[in-house]
Each structure stands twice: as C-alpha cells, then as structure tokens.
Short mmCIF file of C-alpha atoms and ligand atoms in Angstrom, two decimals:
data_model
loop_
_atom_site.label_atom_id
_atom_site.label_comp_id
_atom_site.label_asym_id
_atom_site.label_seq_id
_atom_site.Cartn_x
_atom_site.Cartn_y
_atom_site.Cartn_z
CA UNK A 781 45.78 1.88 13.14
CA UNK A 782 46.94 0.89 9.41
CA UNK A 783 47.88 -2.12 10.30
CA UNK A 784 44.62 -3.22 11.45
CA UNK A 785 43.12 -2.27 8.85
CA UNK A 786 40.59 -5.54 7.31
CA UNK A 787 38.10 -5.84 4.70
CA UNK A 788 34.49 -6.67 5.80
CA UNK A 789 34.87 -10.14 4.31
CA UNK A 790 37.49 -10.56 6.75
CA UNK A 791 34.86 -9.99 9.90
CA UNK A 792 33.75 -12.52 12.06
CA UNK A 793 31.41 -12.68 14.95
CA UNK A 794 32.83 -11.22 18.83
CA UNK A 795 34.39 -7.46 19.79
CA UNK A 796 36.07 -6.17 17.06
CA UNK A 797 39.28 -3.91 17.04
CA UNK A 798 40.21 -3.74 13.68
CA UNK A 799 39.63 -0.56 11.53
CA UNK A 800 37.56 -1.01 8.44
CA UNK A 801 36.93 1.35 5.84
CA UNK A 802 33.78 1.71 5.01
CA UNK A 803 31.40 3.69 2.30
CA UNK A 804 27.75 4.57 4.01
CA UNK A 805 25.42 3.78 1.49
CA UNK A 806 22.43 4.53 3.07
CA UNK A 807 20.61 4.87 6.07
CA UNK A 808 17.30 5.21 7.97
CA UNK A 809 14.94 4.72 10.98
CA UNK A 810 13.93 1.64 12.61
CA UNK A 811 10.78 2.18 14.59
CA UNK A 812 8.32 0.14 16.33
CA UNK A 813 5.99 -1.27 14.66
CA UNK A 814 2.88 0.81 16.25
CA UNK A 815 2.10 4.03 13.65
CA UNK A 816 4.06 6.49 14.36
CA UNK A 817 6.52 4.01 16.73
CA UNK A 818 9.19 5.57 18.75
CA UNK A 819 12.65 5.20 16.98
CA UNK A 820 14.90 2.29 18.11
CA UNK A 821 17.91 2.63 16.24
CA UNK A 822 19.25 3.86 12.97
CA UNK A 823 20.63 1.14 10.41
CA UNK A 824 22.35 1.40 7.76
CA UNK A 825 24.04 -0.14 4.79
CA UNK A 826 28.07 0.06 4.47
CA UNK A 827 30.18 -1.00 1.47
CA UNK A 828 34.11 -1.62 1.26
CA UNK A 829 36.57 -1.58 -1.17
CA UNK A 830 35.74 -4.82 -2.34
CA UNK A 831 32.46 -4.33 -3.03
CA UNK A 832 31.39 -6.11 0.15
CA UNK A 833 27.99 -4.79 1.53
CA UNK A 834 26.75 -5.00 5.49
CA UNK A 835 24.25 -3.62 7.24
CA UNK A 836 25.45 -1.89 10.62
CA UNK A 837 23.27 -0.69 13.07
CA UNK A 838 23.16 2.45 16.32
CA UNK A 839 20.75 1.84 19.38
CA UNK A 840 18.68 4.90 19.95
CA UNK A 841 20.68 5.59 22.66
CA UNK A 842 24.09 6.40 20.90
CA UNK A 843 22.66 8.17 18.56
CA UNK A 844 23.50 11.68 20.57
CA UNK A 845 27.19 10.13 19.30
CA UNK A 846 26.56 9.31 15.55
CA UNK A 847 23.94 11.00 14.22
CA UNK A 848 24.86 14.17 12.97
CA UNK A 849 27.91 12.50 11.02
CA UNK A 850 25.44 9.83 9.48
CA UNK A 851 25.93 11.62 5.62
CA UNK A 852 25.14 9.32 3.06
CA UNK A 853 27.64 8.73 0.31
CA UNK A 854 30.46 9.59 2.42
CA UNK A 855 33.02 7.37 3.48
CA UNK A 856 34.68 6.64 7.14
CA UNK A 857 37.10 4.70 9.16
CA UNK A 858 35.17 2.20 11.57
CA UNK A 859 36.85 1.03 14.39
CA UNK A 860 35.45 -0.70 17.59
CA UNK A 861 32.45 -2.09 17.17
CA UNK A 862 30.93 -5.43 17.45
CA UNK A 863 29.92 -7.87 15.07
CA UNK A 864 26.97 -10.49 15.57
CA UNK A 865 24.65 -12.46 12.95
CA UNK A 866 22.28 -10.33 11.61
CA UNK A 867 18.64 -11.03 11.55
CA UNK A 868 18.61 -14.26 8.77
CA UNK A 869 14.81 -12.72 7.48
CA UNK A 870 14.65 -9.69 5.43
CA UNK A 871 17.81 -9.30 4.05
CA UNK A 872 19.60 -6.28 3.29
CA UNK A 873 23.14 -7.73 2.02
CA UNK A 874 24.75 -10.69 1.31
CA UNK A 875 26.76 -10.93 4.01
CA UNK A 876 25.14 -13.11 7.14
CA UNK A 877 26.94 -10.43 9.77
CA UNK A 878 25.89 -6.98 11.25
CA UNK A 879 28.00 -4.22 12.57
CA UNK A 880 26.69 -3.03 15.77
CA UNK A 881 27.84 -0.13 16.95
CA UNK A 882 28.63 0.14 20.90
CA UNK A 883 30.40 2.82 23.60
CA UNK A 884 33.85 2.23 22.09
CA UNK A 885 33.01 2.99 18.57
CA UNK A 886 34.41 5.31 16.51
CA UNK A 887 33.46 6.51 13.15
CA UNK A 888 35.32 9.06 11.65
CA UNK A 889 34.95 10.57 7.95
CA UNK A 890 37.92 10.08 5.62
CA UNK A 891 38.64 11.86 2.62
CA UNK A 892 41.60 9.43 1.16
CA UNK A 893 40.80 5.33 1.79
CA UNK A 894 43.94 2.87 1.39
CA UNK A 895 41.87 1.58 -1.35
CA UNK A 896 38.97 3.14 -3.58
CA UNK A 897 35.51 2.43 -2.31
CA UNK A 898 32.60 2.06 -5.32
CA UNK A 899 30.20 4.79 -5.38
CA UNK A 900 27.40 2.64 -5.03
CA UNK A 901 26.10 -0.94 -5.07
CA UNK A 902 22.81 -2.59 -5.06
CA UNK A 903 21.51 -6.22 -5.47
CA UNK A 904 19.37 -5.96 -8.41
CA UNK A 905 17.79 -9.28 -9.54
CA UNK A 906 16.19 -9.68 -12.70
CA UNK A 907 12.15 -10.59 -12.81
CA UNK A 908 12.14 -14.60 -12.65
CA UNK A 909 14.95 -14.02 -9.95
CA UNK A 910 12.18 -12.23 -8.27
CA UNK A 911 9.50 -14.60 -8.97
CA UNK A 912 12.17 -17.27 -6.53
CA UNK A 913 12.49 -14.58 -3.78
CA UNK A 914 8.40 -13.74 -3.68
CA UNK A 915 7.10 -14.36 -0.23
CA UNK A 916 9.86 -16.05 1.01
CA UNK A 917 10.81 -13.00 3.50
CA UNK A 918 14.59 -13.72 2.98
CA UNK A 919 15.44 -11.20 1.31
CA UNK A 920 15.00 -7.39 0.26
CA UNK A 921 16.75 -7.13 -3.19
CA UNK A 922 16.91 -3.51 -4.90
CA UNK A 923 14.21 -2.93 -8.06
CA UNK A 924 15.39 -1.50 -11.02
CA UNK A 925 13.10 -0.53 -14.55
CA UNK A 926 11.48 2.26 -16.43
CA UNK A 927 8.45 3.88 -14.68
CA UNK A 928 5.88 4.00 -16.86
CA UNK A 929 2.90 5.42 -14.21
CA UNK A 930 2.23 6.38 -10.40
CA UNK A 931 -0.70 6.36 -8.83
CA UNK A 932 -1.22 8.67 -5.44
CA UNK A 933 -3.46 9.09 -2.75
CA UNK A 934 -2.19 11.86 -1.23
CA UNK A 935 -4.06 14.52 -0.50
CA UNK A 936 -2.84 18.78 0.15
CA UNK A 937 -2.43 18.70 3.10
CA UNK A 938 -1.41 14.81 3.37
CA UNK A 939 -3.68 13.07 5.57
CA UNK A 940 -3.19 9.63 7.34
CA UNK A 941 -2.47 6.41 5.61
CA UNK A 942 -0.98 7.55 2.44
CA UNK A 943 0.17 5.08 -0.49
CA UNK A 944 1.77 5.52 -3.83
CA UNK A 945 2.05 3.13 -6.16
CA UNK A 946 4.12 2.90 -9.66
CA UNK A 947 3.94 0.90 -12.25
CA UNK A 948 7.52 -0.64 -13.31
CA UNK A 949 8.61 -2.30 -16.41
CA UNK A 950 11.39 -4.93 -15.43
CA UNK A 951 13.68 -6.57 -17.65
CA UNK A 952 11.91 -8.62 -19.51
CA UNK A 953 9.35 -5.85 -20.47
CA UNK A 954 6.95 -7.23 -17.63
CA UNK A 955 4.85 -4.20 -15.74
CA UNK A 956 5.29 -4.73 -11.50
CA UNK A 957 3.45 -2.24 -9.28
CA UNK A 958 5.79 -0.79 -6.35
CA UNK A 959 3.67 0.46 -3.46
CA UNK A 960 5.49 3.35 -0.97
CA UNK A 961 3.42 3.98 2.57
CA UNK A 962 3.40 7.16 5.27
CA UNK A 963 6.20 8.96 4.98
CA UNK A 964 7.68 7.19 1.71
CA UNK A 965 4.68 7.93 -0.14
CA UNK A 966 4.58 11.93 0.58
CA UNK A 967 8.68 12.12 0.18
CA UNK A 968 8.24 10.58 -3.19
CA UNK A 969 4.61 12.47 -3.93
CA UNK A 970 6.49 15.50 -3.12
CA UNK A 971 9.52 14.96 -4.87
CA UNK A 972 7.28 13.69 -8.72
CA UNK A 973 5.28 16.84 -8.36
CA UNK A 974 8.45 19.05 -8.31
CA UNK A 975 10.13 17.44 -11.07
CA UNK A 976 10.17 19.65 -14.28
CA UNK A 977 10.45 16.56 -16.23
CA UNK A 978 9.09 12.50 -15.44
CA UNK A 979 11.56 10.67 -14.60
CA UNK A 980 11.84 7.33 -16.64
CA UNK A 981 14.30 5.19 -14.46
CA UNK A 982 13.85 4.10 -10.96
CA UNK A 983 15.78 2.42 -8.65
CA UNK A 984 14.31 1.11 -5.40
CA UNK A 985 16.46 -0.02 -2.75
CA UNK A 986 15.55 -2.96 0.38
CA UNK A 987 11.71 -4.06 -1.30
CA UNK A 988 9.76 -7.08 -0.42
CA UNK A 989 8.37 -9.31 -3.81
CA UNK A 990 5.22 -10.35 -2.80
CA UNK A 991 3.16 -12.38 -5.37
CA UNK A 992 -0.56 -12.21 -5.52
CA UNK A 993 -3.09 -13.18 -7.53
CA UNK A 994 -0.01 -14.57 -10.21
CA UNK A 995 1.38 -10.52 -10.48
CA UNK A 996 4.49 -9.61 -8.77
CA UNK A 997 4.19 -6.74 -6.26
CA UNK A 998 7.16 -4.87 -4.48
CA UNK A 999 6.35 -3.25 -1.08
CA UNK A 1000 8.43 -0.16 -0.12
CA UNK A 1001 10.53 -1.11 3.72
CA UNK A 1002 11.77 1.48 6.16
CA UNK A 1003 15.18 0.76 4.04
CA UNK A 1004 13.72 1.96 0.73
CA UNK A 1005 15.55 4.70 -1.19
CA UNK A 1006 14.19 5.98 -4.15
CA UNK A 1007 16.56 7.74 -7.08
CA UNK A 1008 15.24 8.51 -10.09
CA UNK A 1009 17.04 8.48 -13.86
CA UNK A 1010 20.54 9.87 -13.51
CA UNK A 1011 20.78 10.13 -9.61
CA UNK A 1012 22.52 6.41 -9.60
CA UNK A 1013 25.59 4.99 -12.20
CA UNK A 1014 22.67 1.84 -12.71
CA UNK A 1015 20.18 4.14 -13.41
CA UNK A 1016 22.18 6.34 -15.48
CA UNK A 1017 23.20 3.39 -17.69
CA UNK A 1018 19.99 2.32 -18.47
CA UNK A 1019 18.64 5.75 -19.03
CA UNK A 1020 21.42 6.03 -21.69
CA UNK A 1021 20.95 2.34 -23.27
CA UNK A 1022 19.18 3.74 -25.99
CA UNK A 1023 16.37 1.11 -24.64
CA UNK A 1024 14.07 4.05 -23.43
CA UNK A 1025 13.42 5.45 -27.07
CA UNK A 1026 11.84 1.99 -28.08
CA UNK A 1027 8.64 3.09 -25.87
CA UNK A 1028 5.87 5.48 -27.56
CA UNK A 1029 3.12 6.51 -25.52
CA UNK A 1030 3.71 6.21 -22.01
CA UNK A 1031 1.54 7.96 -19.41
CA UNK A 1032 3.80 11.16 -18.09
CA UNK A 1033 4.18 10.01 -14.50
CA UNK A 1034 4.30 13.43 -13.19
CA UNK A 1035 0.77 14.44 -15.14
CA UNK A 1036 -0.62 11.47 -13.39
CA UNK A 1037 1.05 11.87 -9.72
CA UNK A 1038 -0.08 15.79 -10.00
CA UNK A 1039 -3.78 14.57 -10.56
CA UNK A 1040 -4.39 13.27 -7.85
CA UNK A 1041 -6.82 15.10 -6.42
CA UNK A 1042 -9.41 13.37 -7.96
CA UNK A 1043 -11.20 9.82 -7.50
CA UNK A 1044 -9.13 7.42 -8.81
CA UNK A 1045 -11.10 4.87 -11.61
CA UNK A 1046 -10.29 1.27 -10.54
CA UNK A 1047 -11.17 -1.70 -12.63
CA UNK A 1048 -12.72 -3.91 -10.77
CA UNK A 1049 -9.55 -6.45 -10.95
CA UNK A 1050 -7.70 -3.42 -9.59
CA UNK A 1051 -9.97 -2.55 -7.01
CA UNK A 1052 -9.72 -7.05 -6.01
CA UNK A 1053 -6.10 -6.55 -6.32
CA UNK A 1054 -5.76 -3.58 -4.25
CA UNK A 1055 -7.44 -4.88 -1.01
CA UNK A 1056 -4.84 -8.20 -1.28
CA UNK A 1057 -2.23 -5.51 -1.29
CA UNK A 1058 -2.25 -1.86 0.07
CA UNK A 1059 -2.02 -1.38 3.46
CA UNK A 1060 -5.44 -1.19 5.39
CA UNK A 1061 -7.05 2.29 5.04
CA UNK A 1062 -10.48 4.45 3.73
CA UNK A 1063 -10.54 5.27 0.61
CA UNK A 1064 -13.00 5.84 -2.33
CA UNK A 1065 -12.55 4.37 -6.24
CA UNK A 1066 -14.69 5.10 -8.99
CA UNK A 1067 -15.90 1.75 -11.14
CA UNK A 1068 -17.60 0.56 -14.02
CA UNK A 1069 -19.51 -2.15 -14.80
CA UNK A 1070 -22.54 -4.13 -15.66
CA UNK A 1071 -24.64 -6.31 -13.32
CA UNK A 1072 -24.37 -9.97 -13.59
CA UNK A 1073 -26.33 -10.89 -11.04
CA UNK A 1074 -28.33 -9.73 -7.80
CA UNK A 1075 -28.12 -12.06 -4.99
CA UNK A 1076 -30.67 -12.54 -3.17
CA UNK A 1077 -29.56 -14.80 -0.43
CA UNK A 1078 -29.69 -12.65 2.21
CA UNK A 1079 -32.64 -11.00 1.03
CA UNK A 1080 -33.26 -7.66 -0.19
CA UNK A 1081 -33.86 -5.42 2.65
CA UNK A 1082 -33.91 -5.59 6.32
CA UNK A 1083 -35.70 -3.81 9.69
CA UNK A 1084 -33.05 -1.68 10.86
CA UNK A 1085 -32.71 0.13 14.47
CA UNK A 1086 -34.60 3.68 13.86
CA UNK A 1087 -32.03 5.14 16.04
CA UNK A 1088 -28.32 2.98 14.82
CA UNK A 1089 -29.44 1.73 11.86
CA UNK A 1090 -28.48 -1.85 12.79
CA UNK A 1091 -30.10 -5.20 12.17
CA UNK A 1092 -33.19 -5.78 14.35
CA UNK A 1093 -34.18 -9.40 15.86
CA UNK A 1094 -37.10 -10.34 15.77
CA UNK A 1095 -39.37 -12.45 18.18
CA UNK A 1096 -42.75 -13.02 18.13
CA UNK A 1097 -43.99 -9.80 19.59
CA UNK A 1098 -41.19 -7.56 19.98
CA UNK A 1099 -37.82 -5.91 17.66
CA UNK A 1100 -34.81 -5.76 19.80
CA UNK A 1101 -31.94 -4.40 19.34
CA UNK A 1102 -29.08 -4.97 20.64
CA UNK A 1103 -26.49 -2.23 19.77
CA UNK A 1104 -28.88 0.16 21.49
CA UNK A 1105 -29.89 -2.40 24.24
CA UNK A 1106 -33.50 -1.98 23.27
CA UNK A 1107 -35.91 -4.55 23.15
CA UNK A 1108 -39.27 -2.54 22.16
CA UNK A 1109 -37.09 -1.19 19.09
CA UNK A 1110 -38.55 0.73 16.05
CA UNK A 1111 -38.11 -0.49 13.17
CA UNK A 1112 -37.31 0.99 10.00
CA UNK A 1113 -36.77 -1.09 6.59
CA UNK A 1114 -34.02 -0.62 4.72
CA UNK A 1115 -32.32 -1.72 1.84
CA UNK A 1116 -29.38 -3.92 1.78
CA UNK A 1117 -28.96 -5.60 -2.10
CA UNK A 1118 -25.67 -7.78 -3.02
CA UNK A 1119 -24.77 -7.40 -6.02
CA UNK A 1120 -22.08 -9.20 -8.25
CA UNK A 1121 -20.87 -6.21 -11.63
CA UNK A 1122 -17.79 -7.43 -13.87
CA UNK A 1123 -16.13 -5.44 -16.40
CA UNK A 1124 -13.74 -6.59 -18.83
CA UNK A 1125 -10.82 -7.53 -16.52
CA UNK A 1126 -13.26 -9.11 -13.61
CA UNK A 1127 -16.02 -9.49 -11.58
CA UNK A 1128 -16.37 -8.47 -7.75
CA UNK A 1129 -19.59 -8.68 -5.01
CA UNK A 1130 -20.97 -5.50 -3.96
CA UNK A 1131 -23.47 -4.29 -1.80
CA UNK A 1132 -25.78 -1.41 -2.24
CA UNK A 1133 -27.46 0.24 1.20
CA UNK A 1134 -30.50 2.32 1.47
CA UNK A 1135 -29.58 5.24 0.61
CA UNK A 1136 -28.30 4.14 -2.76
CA UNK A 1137 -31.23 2.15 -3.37
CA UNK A 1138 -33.40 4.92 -2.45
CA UNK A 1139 -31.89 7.67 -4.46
CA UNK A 1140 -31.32 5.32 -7.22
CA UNK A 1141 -34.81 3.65 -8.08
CA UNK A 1142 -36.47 7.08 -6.50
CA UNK A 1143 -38.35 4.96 -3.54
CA UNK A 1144 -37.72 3.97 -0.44
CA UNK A 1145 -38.15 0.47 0.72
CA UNK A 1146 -40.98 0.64 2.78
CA UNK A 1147 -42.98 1.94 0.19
CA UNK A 1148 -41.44 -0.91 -2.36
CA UNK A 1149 -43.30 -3.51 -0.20
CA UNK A 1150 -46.22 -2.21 -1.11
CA UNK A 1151 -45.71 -2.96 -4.64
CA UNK A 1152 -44.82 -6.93 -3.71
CA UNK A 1153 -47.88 -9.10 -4.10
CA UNK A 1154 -49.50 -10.65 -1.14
CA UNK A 1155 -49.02 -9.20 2.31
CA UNK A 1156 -45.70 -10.46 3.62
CA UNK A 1157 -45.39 -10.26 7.55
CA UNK A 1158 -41.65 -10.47 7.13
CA UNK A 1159 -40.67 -8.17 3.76
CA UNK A 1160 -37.15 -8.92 4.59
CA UNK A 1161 -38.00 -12.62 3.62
CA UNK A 1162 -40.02 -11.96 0.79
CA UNK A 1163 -38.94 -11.73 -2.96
CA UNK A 1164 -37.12 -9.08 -4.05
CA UNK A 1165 -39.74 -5.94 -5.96
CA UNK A 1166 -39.30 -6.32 -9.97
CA UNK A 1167 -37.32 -3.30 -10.33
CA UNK A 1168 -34.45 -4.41 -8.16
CA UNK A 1169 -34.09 -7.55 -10.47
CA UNK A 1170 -34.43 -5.25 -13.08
CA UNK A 1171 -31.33 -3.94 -12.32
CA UNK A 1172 -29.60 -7.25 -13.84
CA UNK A 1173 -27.69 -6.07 -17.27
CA UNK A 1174 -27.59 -2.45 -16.41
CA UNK A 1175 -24.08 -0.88 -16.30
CA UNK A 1176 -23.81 1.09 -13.58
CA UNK A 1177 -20.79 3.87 -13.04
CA UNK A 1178 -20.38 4.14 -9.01
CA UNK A 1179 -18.45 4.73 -5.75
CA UNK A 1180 -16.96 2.14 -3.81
CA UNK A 1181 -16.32 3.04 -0.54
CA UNK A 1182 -12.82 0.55 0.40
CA UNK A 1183 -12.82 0.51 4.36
CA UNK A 1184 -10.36 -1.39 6.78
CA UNK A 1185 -13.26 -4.30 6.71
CA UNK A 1186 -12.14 -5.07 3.20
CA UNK A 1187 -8.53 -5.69 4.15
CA UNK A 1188 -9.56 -8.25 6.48
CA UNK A 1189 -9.93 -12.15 5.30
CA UNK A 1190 -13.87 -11.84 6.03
CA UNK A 1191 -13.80 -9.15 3.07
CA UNK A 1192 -17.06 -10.66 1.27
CA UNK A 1193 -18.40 -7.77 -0.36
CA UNK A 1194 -17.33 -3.91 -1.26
CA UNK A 1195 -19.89 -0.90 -0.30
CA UNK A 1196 -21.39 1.28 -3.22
CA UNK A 1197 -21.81 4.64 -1.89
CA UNK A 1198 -23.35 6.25 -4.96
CA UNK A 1199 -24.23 5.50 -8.33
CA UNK A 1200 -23.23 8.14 -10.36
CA UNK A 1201 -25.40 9.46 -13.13
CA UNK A 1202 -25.10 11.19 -15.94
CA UNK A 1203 -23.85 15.23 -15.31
CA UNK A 1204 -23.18 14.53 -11.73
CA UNK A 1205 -20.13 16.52 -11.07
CA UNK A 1206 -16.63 14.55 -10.30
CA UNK A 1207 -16.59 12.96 -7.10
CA UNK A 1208 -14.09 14.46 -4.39
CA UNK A 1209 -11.75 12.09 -2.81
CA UNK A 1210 -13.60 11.02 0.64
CA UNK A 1211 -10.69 10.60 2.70
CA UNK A 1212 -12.18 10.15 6.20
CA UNK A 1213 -10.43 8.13 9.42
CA UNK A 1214 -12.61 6.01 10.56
CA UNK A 1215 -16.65 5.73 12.19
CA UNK A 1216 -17.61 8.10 9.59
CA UNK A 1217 -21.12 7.32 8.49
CA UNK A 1218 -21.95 6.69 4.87
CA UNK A 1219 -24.94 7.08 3.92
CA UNK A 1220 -27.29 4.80 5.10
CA UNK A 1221 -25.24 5.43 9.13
CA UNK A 1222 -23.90 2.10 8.59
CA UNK A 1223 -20.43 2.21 8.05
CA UNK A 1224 -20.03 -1.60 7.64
CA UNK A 1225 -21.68 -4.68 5.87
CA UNK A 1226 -22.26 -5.88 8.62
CA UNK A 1227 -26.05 -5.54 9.43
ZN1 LIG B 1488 -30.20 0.40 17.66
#
C-alpha cells in the first residue's frame, strides 16, 4: 500500500483509495443540539507530515468499528474513506475537505510513518486577527495567553447548566473572557481544583470570537480542548519566554475556581455583560450600587391575585384574574418598584417585588397607602409614598436573581431578591431549575 501513499494536500473530493498517514489530534462528540442530544458521530482533527490539518468524521453507527482505537496523539494509516467538502461555517482547519469515514475504512495505528508527523498543531491568531474573525461564524481558531482568573458556577454535586469562565491575557496584553458550558465546565472545574499549582498558560482549541458590547469573548465548542502550561510545545514556549515573570499580582486561578461556593459579586457592567453572553440559566450575583433613579412609570405597586400573585384587571365592579380564571378575584397590593443603581463601571434597571420592599422599609404596601394623602381609589395609580423616593442616593448591597427571562431580547429589567444588610450572613448560591418562587411567588417581571 506504499505506493499509494498521499499527503492530505493531495486529497480531493470522491472515494478515496489511497493510504494517508495521519496524526489524530483530537477528537470528540457531536450531538444534537437538544441538552443532553443523542450522539451522531465522533469528529476529529488529523494532521500529516506536512503539517496539513483536516477534520474527519465516524457516523454513530461505525463507531462499534473505531472507537476504542480513537487515542489521541497517536498516529495511523488511513485508507478507504471518502472525502467531501466540509461544512464551509465553523471551521476547524484550513483545509475546505472532510474525511468521512465509511464500511471500507480502515484505520490502523502505526508506530514508524514514512515521514515524521508534528506533535501538534493549532491555528492560533493573534487578538486583532480575532477582532476580523468575531461573529463571522467561519471559523474556530485555537486561543492561546496567560490565565490570569476563572470564575465557576459549579456547584458539589454539579447541577444543571454549568459555566466557567477565565479571564485571558492575549498578545497584546488585552484581558478576553473564555466561557466553557455542561460538561466542559465541570472537566475543567474538576481538573483547576486538583491542580497543586495554577496554571498560567492556556491553550484552547476550536472557540468561537464573539464580540459584544466592544470586548472580545471566546465561547468553548464541542471541539474545545483545554491544556494547561506545559501540556502543549506552544504552551510550553510561552511558559518559558521569560514573559510570565513581568506580571505581579495576579489572582491564583485555582484560589478563585476552589471558591466557588459562594455568591459571586458582579459589577453591574458584568452582570449587563453576562446576560449578552452566558448561556441561558438561574443563577444569583451579589451587587453594589447606589440608586440613580426610581421609575415610576409603571407605578409603584399593583393588586395582585391573593391566590398567584399575578396582575389583577380591573373593571368597574369586579378584579379578574386571569391566570386563575377568576373574575370575583381578591386582591392583594403589592409592591413592584423599578429601579435604575450604577456603580462605577455602569448602570442597569432593576426591579424590587414585595417582599423586598416589605422587609426592606419594614411595611407592607397596603398599609403604605395609608400614609399617601387623599384617598386614591386606584393606589396602583397614585404617587409613589415618600420613603420609596427616598430611596434615591442610597447604596444598596443586594441579590439579583438572573433567570432565563433575562437572556431573552425582552430582558428590560433584573429581579432584586434581597437587599442585604449589614451582619446578614453570606448568601448561598440559589441554584434552582426553574418555576421556583422567589419571594414575592412571582418568579418573573412580568406582572
Ligand atoms: Zn390568580
């Protein structure tokens, strides 16, 4: 079969009989898209002798075949296959072709190519490189810089919809944040919390640059390897560059990663910035800041269903309501106050419920209309009481409860669950699915 043997360069699209010789860089899962998606195939990333990359790929149903000779690393003789334009979005290599593998194919591990095969290759591009490849979907280059912090939501046991998020210095000494979901995030949670040491070199393999809000974001892809420091030649070289010793005071990554247990504080341009770019999910941030303004558009409270908590209508002589189908509804006022706080690094609307409210100014809001003057039918269209405009100026430390409704485009506001004061104990990280009540049983802002 020698004499058949090509390069990849040399492949072109049809049924292929030639041998190639091929180094298996890496390789992983392709699922459906659903959570938890059944497994379609496993690709993978091949490299040859001269230094040609392409991505090959095994339909589920050869797999019995293949998979338990898939070994990273290792190299192999490749013959029978077919080749075919690989999907032009997304990526992986350079090369416009795919290596699919079909009944005929064999792939066999070789100890001794015709010619040396590199250890490793990747398609590192430098920042403004980046910038050029944000949101175009064309292509998933590899990341390489010094991590300089990690942020984690995972939770012993890990729960659902799990992110973890680094902070990477690039080239040109400009901090990116690379974001890891599911799986990713708990391999690489896992992996930081073992480490004796913090690793100060990563290299990230097949991520998409995404550019919001004028910052350049990497997310992780089912074809996302991590290796930290020495693991890679790249990452050894930088590691040894001499360039690490210039930084002084860096957060240890695996201090951070291993405190996780805990609330995370958010500034309030990180708490904008992280509904534009995390995946959908509930979670809980602790911020700081001081009340600009209280807005008063919608009013300051509202009659709410006694039994769902939900906006009432009113008509002349009756409350309905129509989550419960009522229309001789109870009614119960509540509060509902927007809110716009800003810190030093932004400003974002929030919305504080009863319960808050209540706890907060030590009243509840049926008993605050009696401290309005006149005698209002409607409270919920009267002026706010003095003591909720009083709030303007105050800095307030609190919880903001981040729900899937933020992650949508009608995002307009984020929920305060509690206003912490002074002594209150740590908050615990709230991670709950989904329907869970907070604490006014309204679980949205929409009321
Ligand atoms: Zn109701």
């Amino acid at each position: 079969m020698a004499d058949d043997l090509v390069f990849l360069s040399d492949l072109q699209a049809g049924h292929s009989s030639s041998t190639v010789e091929v180094r298996l860089l890496r390789s992983w899962d392709a699922r459906t898209l659903r959570r938890g998606g059944e497994r379609m195939s496993v690709e993978m990333l091949l490299l040859d002798s001269q230094a040609t990359m392409m991505p090959a790929s095994v339909n589920v149903n050869r797999l019995a075949t293949h998979q338990t000779n898939l070994e990273a690393g290792t190299v192999y003789s490749l013959t029978g296959f077919e080749v075919t334009r690989c999907n032009q979005d997304y990526r992986l290599s350079d090369s416009s072709l795919l290596i699919r593998f079909t009944d005929s194919t064999t792939f066999e591990k070789i100890t001794d190519p015709a010619v040396p095969i590199p250890l490793e290759s990747f398609r590192f591009r430098n920042y403004s490189e980046m910038l050029r490849l944000a949101n175009s979907n064309n292509q998933l280059p590899d990341l390489i810089g010094k991590i300089t912090a990690v942020k984690s939501t995972i939770t012993e046991p890990p729960l659902d919809k799990n992110r973890v998020s680094a902070t990477i210095k690039m080239d040109n000494d400009t901090s990116v944040t690379l974001t890891l979901f599911d799986a990713q995030a708990v391999k690489i949670h896992n992996q930081l919390a073992q480490m004796a040491v913090d690793p100060r070199i990563c290299v990230a393999t097949s991520v998409n640059p995404r550019m919001v809000g004028g910052r350049l974001f990497f997310n992780g892809t089912a074809g996302t390897h991590i290796h930290f420091d020495v693991e890679t030649v790249a990452g050894e070289s930088l590691f040894s560059s001499g360039l690490l010793e210039q930084d002084t005071g860096l957060a240890p990554v695996g201090r951070l990663v291993r405190s996780f247990a805990k609330v995370e504080t958010l500034s309030i341009a990180e708490l904008n910035d992280f509904v534009l770019n995390a995946s959908s999910q509930n979670i809980d941030f602790i911020c700081t800041g001081k009340v600009t303004g209280i807005k008063l558009d919608k009013g300051w409270c509202y009659v709410s269903c006694a039994k769902c908590f939900r906006k009432l209508h009113r008509s002349v002589s009756s409350l309905t309501c129509l989550s419960c189908n009522n229309t001789d509804a109870v009614g119960i006022l509540r509060y509902c106050v927007e809110i716009s706080i800003a810190d030093e690094t932004g400003e974002g609307l929030f919305v504080a419920f009863d319960g808050v409210m209540a706890k907060l100014h030590n009243m509840r809001a049926h008993e605050a209309v009696n401290l309005l003057p006149g005698n209002d039918v409607n409270p919920e269209e009267s002026d706010a009481p003095q003591f909720v405009l009083d709030m303007e100026g105050n800095t307030y430390t609190f919880q903001v409860k981040v729900g899937p409704y933020n992650f949508t485009a009608n995002n307009h506001s984020f929920t305060i669950s509690r206003i912490l004061g002074e002594g209150d104990p740590e908050p615990q990280p709230a991670f709950v699915d989904d329907g869970a009540a907070d604490d006014n049983g309204d679980d949205n802002n929409d009321v």
